[in-house]
JSON list of C-alpha atoms in Angstrom, two decimals:
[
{"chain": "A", "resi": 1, "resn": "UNK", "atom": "CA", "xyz": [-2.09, -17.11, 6.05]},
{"chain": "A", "resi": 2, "resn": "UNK", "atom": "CA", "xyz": [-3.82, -14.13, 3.79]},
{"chain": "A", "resi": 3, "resn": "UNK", "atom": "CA", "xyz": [-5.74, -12.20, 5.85]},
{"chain": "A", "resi": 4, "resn": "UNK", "atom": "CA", "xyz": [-6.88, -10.34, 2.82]},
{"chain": "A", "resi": 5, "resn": "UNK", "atom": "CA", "xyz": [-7.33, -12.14, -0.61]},
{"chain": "A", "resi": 6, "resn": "UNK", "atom": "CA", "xyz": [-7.60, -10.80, -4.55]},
{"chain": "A", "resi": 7, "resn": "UNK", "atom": "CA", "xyz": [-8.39, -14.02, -6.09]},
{"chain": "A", "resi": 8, "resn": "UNK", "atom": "CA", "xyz": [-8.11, -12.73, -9.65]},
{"chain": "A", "resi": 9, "resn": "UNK", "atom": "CA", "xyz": [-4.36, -11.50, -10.87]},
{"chain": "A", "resi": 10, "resn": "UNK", "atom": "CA", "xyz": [-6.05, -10.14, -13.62]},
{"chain": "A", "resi": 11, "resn": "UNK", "atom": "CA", "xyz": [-9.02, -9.17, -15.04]},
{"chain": "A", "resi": 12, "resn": "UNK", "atom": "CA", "xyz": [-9.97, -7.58, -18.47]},
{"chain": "A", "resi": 13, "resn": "UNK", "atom": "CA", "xyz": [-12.71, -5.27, -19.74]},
{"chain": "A", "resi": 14, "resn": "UNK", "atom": "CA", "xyz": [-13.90, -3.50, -23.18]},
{"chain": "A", "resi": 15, "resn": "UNK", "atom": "CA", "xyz": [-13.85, 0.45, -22.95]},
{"chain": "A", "resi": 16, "resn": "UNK", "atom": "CA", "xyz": [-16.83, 1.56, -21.47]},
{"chain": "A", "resi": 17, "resn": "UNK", "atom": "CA", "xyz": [-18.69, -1.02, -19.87]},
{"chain": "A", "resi": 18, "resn": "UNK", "atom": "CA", "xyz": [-17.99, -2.00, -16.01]},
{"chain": "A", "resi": 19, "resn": "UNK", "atom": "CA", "xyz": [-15.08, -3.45, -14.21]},
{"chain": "A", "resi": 20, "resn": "UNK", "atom": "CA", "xyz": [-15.85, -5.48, -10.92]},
{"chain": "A", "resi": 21, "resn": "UNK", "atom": "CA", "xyz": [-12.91, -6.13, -8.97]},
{"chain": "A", "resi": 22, "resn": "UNK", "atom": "CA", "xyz": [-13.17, -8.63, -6.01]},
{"chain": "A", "resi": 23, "resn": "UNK", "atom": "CA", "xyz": [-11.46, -8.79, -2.42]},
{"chain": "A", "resi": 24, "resn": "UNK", "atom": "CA", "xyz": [-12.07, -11.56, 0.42]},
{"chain": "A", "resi": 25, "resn": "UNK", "atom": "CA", "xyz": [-11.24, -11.09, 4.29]},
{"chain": "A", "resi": 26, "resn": "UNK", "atom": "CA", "xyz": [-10.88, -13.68, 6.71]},
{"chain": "A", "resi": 27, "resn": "UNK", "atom": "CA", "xyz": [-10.33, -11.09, 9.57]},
{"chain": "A", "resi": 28, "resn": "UNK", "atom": "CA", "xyz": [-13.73, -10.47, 11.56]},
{"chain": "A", "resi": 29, "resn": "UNK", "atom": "CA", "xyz": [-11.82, -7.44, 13.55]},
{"chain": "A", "resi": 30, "resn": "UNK", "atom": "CA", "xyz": [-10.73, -5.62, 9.80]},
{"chain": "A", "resi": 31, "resn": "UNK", "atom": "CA", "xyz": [-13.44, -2.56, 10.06]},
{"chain": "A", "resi": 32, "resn": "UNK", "atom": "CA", "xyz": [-12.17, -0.23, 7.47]},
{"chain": "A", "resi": 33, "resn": "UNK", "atom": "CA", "xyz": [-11.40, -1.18, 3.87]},
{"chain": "A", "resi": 34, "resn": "UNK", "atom": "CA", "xyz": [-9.14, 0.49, 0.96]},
{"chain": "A", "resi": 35, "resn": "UNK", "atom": "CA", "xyz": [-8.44, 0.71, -2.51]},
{"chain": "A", "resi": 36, "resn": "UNK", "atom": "CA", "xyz": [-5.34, 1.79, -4.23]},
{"chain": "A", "resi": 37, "resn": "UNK", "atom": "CA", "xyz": [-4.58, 1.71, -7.76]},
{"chain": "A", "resi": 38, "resn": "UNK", "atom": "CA", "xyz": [-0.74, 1.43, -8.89]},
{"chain": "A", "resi": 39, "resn": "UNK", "atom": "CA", "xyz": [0.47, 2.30, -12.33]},
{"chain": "A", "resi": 40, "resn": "UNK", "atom": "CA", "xyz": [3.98, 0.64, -13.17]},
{"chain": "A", "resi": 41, "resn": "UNK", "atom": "CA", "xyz": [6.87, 2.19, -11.19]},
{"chain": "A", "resi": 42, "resn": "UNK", "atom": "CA", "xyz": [5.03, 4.59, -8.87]},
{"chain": "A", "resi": 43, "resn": "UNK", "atom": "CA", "xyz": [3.42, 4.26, -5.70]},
{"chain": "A", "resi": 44, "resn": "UNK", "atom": "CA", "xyz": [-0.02, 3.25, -5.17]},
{"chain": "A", "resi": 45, "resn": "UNK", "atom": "CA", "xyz": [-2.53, 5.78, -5.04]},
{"chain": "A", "resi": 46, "resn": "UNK", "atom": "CA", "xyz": [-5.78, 5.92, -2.79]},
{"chain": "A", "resi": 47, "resn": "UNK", "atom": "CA", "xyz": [-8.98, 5.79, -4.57]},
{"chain": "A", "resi": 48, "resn": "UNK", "atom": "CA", "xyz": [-11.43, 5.16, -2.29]},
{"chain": "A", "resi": 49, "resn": "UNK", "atom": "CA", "xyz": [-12.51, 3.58, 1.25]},
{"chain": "A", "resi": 50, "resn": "UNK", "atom": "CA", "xyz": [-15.53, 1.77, 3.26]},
{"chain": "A", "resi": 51, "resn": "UNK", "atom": "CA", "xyz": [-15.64, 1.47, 6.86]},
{"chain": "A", "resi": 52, "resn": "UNK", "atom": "CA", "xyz": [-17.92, -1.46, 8.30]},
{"chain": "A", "resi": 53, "resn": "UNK", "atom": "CA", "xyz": [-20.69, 0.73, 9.09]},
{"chain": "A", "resi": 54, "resn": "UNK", "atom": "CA", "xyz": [-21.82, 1.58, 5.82]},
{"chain": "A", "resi": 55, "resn": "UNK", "atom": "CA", "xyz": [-22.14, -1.00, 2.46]},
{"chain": "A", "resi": 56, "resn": "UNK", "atom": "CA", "xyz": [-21.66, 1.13, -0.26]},
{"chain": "A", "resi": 57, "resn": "UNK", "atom": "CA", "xyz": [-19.73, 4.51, -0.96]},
{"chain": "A", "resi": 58, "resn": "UNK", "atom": "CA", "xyz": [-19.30, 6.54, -4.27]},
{"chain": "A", "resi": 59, "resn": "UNK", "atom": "CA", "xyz": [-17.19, 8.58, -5.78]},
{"chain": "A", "resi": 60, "resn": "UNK", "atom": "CA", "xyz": [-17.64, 9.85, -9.05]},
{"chain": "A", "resi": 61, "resn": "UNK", "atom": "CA", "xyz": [-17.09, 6.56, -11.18]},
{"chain": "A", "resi": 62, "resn": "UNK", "atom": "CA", "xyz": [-16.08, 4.24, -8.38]},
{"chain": "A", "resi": 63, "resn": "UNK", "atom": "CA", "xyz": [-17.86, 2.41, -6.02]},
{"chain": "A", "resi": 64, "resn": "UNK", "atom": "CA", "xyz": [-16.93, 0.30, -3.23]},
{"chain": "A", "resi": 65, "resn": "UNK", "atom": "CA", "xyz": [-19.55, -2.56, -1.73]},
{"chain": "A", "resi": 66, "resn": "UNK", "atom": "CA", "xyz": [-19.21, -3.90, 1.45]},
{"chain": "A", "resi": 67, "resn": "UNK", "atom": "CA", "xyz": [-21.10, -7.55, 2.42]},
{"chain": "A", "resi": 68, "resn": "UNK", "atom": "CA", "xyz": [-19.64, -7.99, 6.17]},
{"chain": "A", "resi": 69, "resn": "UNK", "atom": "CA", "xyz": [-21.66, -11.33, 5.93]},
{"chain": "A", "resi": 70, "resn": "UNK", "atom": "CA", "xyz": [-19.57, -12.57, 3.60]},
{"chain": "A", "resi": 71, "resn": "UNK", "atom": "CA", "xyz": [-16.26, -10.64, 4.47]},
{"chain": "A", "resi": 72, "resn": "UNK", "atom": "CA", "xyz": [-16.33, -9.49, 0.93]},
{"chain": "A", "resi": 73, "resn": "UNK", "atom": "CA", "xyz": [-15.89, -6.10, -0.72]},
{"chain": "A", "resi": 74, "resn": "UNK", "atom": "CA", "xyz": [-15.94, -5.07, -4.65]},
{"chain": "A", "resi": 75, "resn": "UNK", "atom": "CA", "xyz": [-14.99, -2.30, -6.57]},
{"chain": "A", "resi": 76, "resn": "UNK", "atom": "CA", "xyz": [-17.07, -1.05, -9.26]},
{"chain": "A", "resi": 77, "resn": "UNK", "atom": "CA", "xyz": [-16.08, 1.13, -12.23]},
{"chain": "A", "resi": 78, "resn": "UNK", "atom": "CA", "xyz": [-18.15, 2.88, -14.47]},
{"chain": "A", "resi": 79, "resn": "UNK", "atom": "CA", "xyz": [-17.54, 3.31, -17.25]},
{"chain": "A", "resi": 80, "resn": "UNK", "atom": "CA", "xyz": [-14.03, 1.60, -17.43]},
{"chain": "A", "resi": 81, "resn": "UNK", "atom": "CA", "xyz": [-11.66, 3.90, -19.25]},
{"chain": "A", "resi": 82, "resn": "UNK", "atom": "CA", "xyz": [-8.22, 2.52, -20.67]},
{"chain": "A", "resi": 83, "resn": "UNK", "atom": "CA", "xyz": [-6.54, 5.11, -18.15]},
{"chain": "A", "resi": 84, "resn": "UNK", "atom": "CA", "xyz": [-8.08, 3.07, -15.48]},
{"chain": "A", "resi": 85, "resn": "UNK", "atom": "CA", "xyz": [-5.16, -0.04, -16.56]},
{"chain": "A", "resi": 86, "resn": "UNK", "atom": "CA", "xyz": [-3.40, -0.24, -13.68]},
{"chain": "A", "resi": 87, "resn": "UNK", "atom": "CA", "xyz": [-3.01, -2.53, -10.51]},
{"chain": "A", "resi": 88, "resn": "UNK", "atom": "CA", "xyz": [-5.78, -2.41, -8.37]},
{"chain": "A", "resi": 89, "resn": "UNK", "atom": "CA", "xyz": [-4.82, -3.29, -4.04]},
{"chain": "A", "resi": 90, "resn": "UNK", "atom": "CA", "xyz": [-7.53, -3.99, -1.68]},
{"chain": "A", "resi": 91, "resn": "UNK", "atom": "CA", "xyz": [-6.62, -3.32, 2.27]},
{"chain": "A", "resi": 92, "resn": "UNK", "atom": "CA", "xyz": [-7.80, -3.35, 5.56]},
{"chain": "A", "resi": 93, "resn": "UNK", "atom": "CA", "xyz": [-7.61, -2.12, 8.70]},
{"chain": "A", "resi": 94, "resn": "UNK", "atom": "CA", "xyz": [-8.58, -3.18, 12.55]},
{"chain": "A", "resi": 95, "resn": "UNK", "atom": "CA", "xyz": [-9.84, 0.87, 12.57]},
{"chain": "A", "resi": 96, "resn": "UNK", "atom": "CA", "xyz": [-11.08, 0.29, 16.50]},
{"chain": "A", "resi": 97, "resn": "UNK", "atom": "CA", "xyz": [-8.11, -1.75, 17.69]},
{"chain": "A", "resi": 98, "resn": "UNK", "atom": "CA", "xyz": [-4.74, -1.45, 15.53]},
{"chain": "A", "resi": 99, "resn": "UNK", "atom": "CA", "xyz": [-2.32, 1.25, 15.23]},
{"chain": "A", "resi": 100, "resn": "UNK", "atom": "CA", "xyz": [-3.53, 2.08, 11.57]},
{"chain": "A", "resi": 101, "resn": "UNK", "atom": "CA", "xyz": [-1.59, -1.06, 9.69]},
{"chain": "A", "resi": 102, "resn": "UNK", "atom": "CA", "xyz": [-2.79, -1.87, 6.56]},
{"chain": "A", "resi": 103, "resn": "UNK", "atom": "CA", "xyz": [-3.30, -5.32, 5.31]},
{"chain": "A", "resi": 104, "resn": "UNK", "atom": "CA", "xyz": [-2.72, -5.25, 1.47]},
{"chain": "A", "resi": 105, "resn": "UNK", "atom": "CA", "xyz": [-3.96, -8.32, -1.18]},
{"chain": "A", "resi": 106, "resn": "UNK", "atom": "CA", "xyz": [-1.52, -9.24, -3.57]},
{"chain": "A", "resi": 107, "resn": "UNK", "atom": "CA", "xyz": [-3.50, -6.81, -6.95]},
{"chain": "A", "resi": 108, "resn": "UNK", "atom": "CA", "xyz": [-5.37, -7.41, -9.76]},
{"chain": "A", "resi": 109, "resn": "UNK", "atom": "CA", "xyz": [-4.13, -6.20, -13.08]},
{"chain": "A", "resi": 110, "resn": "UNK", "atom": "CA", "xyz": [-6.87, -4.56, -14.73]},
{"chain": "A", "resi": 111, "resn": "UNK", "atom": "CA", "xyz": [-6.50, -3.91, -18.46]},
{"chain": "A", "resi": 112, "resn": "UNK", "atom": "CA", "xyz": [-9.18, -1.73, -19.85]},
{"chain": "A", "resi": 113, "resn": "UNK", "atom": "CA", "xyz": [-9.16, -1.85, -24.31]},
{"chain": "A", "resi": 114, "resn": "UNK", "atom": "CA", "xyz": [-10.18, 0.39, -26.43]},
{"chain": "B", "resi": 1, "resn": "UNK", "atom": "CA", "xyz": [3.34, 20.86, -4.29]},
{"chain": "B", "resi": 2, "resn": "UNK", "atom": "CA", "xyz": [3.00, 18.43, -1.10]},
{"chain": "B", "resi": 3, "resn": "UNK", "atom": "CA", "xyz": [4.33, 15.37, -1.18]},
{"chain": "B", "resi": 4, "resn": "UNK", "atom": "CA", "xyz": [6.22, 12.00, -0.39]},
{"chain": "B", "resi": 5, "resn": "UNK", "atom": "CA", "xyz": [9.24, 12.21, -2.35]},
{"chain": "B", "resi": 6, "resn": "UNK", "atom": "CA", "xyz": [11.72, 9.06, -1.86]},
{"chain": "B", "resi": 7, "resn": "UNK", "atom": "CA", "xyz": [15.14, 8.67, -3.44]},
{"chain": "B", "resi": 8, "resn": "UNK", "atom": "CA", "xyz": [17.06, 7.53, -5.11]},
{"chain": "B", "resi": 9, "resn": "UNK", "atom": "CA", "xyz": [14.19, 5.81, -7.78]},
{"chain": "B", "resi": 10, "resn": "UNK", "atom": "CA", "xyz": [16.99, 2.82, -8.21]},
{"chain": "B", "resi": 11, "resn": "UNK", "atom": "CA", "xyz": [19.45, 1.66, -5.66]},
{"chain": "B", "resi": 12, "resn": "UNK", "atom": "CA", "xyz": [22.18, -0.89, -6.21]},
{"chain": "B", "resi": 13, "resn": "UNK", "atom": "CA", "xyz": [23.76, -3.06, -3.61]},
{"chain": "B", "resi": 14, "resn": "UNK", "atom": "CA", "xyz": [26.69, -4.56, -3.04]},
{"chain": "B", "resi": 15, "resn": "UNK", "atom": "CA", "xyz": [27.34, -8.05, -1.03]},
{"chain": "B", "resi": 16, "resn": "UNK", "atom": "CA", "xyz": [28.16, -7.18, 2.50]},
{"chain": "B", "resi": 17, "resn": "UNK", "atom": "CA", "xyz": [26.91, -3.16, 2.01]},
{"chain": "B", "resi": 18, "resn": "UNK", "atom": "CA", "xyz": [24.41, -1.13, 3.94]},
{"chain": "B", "resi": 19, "resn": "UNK", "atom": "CA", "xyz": [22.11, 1.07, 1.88]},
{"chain": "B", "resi": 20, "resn": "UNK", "atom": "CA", "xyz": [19.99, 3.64, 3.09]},
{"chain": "B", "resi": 21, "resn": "UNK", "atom": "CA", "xyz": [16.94, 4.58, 1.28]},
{"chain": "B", "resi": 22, "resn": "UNK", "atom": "CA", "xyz": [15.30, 7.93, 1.44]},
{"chain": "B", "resi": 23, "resn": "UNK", "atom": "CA", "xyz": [12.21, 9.05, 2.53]},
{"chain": "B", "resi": 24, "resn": "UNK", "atom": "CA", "xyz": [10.78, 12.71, 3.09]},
{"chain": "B", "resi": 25, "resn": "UNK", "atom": "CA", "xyz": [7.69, 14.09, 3.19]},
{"chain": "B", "resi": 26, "resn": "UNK", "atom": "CA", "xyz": [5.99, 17.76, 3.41]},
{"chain": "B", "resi": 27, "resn": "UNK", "atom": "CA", "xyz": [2.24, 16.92, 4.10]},
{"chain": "B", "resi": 28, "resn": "UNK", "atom": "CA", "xyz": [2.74, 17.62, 7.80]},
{"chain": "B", "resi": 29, "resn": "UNK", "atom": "CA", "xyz": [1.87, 14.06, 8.45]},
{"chain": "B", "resi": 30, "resn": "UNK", "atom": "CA", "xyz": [2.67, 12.23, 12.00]},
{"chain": "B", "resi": 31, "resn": "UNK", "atom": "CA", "xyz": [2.61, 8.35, 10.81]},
{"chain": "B", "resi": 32, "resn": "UNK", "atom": "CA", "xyz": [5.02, 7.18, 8.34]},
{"chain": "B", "resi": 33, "resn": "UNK", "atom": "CA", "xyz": [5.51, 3.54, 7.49]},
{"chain": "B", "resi": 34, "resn": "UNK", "atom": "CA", "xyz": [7.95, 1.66, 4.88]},
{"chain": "B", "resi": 35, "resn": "UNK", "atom": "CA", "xyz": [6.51, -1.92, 2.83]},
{"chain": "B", "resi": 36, "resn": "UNK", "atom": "CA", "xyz": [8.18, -3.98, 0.75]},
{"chain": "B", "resi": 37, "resn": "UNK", "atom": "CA", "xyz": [6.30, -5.22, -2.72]},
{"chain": "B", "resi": 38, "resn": "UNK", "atom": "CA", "xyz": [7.93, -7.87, -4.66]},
{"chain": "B", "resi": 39, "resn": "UNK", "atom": "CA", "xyz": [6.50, -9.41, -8.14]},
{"chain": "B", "resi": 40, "resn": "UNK", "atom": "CA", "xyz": [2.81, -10.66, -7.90]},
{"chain": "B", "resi": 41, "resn": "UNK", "atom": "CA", "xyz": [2.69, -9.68, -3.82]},
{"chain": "B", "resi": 42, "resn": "UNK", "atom": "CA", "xyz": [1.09, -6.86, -2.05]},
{"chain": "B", "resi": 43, "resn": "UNK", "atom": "CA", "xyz": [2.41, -5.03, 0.31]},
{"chain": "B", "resi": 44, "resn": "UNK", "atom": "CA", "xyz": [4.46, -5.58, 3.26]},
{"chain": "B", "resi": 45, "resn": "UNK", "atom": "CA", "xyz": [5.16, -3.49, 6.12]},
{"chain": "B", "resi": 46, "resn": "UNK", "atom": "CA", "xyz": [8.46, -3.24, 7.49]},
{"chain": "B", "resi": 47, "resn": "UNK", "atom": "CA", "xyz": [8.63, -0.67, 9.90]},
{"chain": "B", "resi": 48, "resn": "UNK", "atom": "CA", "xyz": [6.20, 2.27, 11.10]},
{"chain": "B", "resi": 49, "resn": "UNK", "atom": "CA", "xyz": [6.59, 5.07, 13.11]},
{"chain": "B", "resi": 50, "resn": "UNK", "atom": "CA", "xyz": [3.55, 7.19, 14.97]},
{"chain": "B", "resi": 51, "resn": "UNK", "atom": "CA", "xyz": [5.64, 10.27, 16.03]},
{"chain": "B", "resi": 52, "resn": "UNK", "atom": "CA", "xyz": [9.26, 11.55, 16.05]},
{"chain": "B", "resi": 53, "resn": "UNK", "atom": "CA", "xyz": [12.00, 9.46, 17.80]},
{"chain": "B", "resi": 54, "resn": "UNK", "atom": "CA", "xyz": [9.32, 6.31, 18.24]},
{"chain": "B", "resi": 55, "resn": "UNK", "atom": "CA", "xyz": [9.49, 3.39, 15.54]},
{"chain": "B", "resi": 56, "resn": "UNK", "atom": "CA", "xyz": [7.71, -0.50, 15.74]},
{"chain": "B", "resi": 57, "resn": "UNK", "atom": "CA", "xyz": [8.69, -3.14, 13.82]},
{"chain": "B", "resi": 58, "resn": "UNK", "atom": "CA", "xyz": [6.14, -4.37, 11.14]},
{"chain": "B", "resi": 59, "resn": "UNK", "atom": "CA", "xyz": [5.79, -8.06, 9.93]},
{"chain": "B", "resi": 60, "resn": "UNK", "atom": "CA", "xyz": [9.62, -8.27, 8.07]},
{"chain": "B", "resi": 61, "resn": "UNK", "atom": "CA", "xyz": [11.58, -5.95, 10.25]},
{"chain": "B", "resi": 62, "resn": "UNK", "atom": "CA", "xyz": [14.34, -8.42, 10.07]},
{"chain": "B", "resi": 63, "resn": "UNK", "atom": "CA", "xyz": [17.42, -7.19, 8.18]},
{"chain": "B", "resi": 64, "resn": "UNK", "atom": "CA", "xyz": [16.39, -3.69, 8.20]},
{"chain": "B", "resi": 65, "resn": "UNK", "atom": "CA", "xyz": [16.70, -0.31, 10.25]},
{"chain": "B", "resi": 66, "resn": "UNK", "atom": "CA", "xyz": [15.09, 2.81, 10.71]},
{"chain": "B", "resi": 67, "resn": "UNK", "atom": "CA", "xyz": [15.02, 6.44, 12.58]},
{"chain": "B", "resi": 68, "resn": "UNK", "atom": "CA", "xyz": [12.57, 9.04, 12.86]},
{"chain": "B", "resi": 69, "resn": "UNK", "atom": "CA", "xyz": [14.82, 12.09, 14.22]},
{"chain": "B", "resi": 70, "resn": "UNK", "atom": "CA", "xyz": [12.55, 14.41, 12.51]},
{"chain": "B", "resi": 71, "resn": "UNK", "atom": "CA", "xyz": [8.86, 14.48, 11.39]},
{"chain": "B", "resi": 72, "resn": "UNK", "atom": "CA", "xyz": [9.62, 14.65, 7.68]},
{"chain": "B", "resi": 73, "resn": "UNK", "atom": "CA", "xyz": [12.18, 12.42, 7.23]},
{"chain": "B", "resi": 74, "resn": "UNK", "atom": "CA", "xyz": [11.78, 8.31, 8.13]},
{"chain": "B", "resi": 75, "resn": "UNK", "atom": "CA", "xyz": [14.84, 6.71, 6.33]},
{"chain": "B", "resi": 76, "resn": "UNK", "atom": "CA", "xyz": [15.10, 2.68, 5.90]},
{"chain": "B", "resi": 77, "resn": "UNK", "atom": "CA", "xyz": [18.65, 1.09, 6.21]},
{"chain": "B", "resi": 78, "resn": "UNK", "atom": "CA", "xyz": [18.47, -2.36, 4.30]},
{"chain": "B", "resi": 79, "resn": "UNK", "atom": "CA", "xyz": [21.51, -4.42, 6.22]},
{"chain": "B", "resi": 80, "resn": "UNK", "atom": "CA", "xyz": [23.68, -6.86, 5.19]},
{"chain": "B", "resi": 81, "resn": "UNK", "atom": "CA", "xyz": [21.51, -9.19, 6.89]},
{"chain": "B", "resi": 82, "resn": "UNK", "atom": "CA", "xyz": [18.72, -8.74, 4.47]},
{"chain": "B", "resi": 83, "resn": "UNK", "atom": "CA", "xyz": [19.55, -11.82, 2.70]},
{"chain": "B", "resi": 84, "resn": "UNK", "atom": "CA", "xyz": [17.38, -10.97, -0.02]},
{"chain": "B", "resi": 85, "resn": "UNK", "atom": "CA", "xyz": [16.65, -7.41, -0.49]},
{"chain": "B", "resi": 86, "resn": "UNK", "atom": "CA", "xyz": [15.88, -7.41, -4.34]},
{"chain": "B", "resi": 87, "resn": "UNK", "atom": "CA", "xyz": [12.50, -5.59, -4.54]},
{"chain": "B", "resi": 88, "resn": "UNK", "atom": "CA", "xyz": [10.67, -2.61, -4.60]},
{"chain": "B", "resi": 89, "resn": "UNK", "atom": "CA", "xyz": [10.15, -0.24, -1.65]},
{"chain": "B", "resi": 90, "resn": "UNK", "atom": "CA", "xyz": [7.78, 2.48, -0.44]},
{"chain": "B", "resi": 91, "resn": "UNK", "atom": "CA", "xyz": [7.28, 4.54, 1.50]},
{"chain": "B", "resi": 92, "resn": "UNK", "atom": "CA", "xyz": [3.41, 5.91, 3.19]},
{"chain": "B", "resi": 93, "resn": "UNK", "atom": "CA", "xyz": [2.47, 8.53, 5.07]},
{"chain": "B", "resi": 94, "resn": "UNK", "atom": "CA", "xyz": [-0.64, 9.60, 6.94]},
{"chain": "B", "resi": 95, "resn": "UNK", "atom": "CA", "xyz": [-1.96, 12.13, 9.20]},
{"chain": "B", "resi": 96, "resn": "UNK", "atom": "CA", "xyz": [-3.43, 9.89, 12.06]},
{"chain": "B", "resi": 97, "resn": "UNK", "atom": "CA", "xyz": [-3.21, 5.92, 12.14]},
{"chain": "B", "resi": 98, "resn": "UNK", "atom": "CA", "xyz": [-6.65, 5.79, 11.14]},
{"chain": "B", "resi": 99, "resn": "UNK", "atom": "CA", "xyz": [-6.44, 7.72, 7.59]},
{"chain": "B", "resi": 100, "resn": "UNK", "atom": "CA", "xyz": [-5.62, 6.60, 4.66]},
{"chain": "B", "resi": 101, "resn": "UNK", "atom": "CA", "xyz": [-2.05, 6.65, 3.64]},
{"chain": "B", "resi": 102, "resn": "UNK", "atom": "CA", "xyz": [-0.24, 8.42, 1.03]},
{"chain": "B", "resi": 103, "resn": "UNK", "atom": "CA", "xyz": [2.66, 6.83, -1.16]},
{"chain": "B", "resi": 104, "resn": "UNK", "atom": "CA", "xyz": [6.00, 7.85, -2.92]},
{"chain": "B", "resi": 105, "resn": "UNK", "atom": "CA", "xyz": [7.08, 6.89, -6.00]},
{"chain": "B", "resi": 106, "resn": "UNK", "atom": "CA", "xyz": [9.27, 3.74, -4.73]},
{"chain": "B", "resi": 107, "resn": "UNK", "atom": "CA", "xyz": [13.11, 2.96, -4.44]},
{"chain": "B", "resi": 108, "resn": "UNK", "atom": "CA", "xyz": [13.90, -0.58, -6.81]},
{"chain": "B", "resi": 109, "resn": "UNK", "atom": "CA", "xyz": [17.07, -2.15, -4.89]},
{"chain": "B", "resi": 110, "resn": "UNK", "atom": "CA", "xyz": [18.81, -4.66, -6.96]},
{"chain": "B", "resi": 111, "resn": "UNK", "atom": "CA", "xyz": [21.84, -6.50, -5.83]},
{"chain": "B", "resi": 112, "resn": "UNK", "atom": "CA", "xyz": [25.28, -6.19, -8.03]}
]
């Protein structure tokens, strides 16, 4: 069963405006959340994180909300830039009780157009 | 520059062969881990390691083999009993458990 869910393969967005991508948990223990963007043949690359204390953190033109209600957590870009077309991974983390294993969603291919 | 660098970028196997993909890193980093990522999946994680000469098994350990002997270097052995090792592989690093981890660029393994 998916502990950690990207219900959208794919999403895409006009240069500019903002790209909301979505990621569901179903672990209660996950306490520290991730996202990594992958280009095409390379590894994934960290962009930013949340842990479960806090419901929003920003960096530059990313942000990252957290609603532990709902055991959901978005990604916000502004303003999406066709450089930002890539695969985007949510992950957690049990940050108080694991041994630092990630839990990864399966992506969502963002394509950003000119 | 610091670094994961893994190698080679594309592997082929033969039916019955070992391969052993390459992993090194130069970040100084304790934790290194290995996943597995094939077409429209995330990541999985085959086998970690916290420190030098210490390795777990991760959810798909089966068919595969590792060693930490040294801090910089965590190479993955895909077996002949990986039944179906056609994917795309990398490697992660971090400085504790609890940071976030850094990737190479990937080993594809395709079967001849």
């Amino acid at each position: 069963d998916q502990q950690v869910k990207q219900n959208s393969p794919s999403l895409s967005v006009q240069e500019g405006r903002i790209s909301i991508l979505n990621c569901d948990y179903t672990n209660s223990m996950f306490d520290y959340f991730l996202w990594y963007k992958k280009y095409p043949a390379e590894g994934p690359t960290f962009l930013i994180s949340i842990s479960s204390i806090k419901d929003k953190n920003e960096d530059g033109r990313f942000t990252v909300f957290l609603n532990k209600s709902a055991k959901h957590l978005s990604l916000h870009i502004v303003p999406s830039q066709p450089g930002d077309s890539a695969v985007y991974f949510c992950a957690a983390m049990d940050y108080g009780g694991s041994q630092g294993n990630l839990i990864f969603g399966k992506g969502t291919k963002l394509s950003v157009k000119p | 520059d610091g670094g994961i660098t893994q190698s080679p970028k594309y592997l082929f196997r033969k039916e019955g062969q070992n391969v052993t993909l390459s992993c090194e890193q130069n970040l100084n980093h304790d934790a290194m881990y290995w996943y597995r990522q094939d077409p429209g999946q995330g990541l999985r994680l085959i086998y970690y390691s916290q420190i030098v000469n210490d390795f777990q098994k991760g959810d798909i350990a089966e068919g595969y083999s590792v060693s930490r002997e040294k801090k910089e270097s965590f190479p993955l052995t895909v077996t002949s009993a990986q039944k179906n090792p056609t994917a795309f592989y990398l490697c992660a690093s971090n400085k504790g458990v609890k940071q976030p981890q850094h990737f190479g660029d990937g080993t594809r393994l395709s079967i001849l």
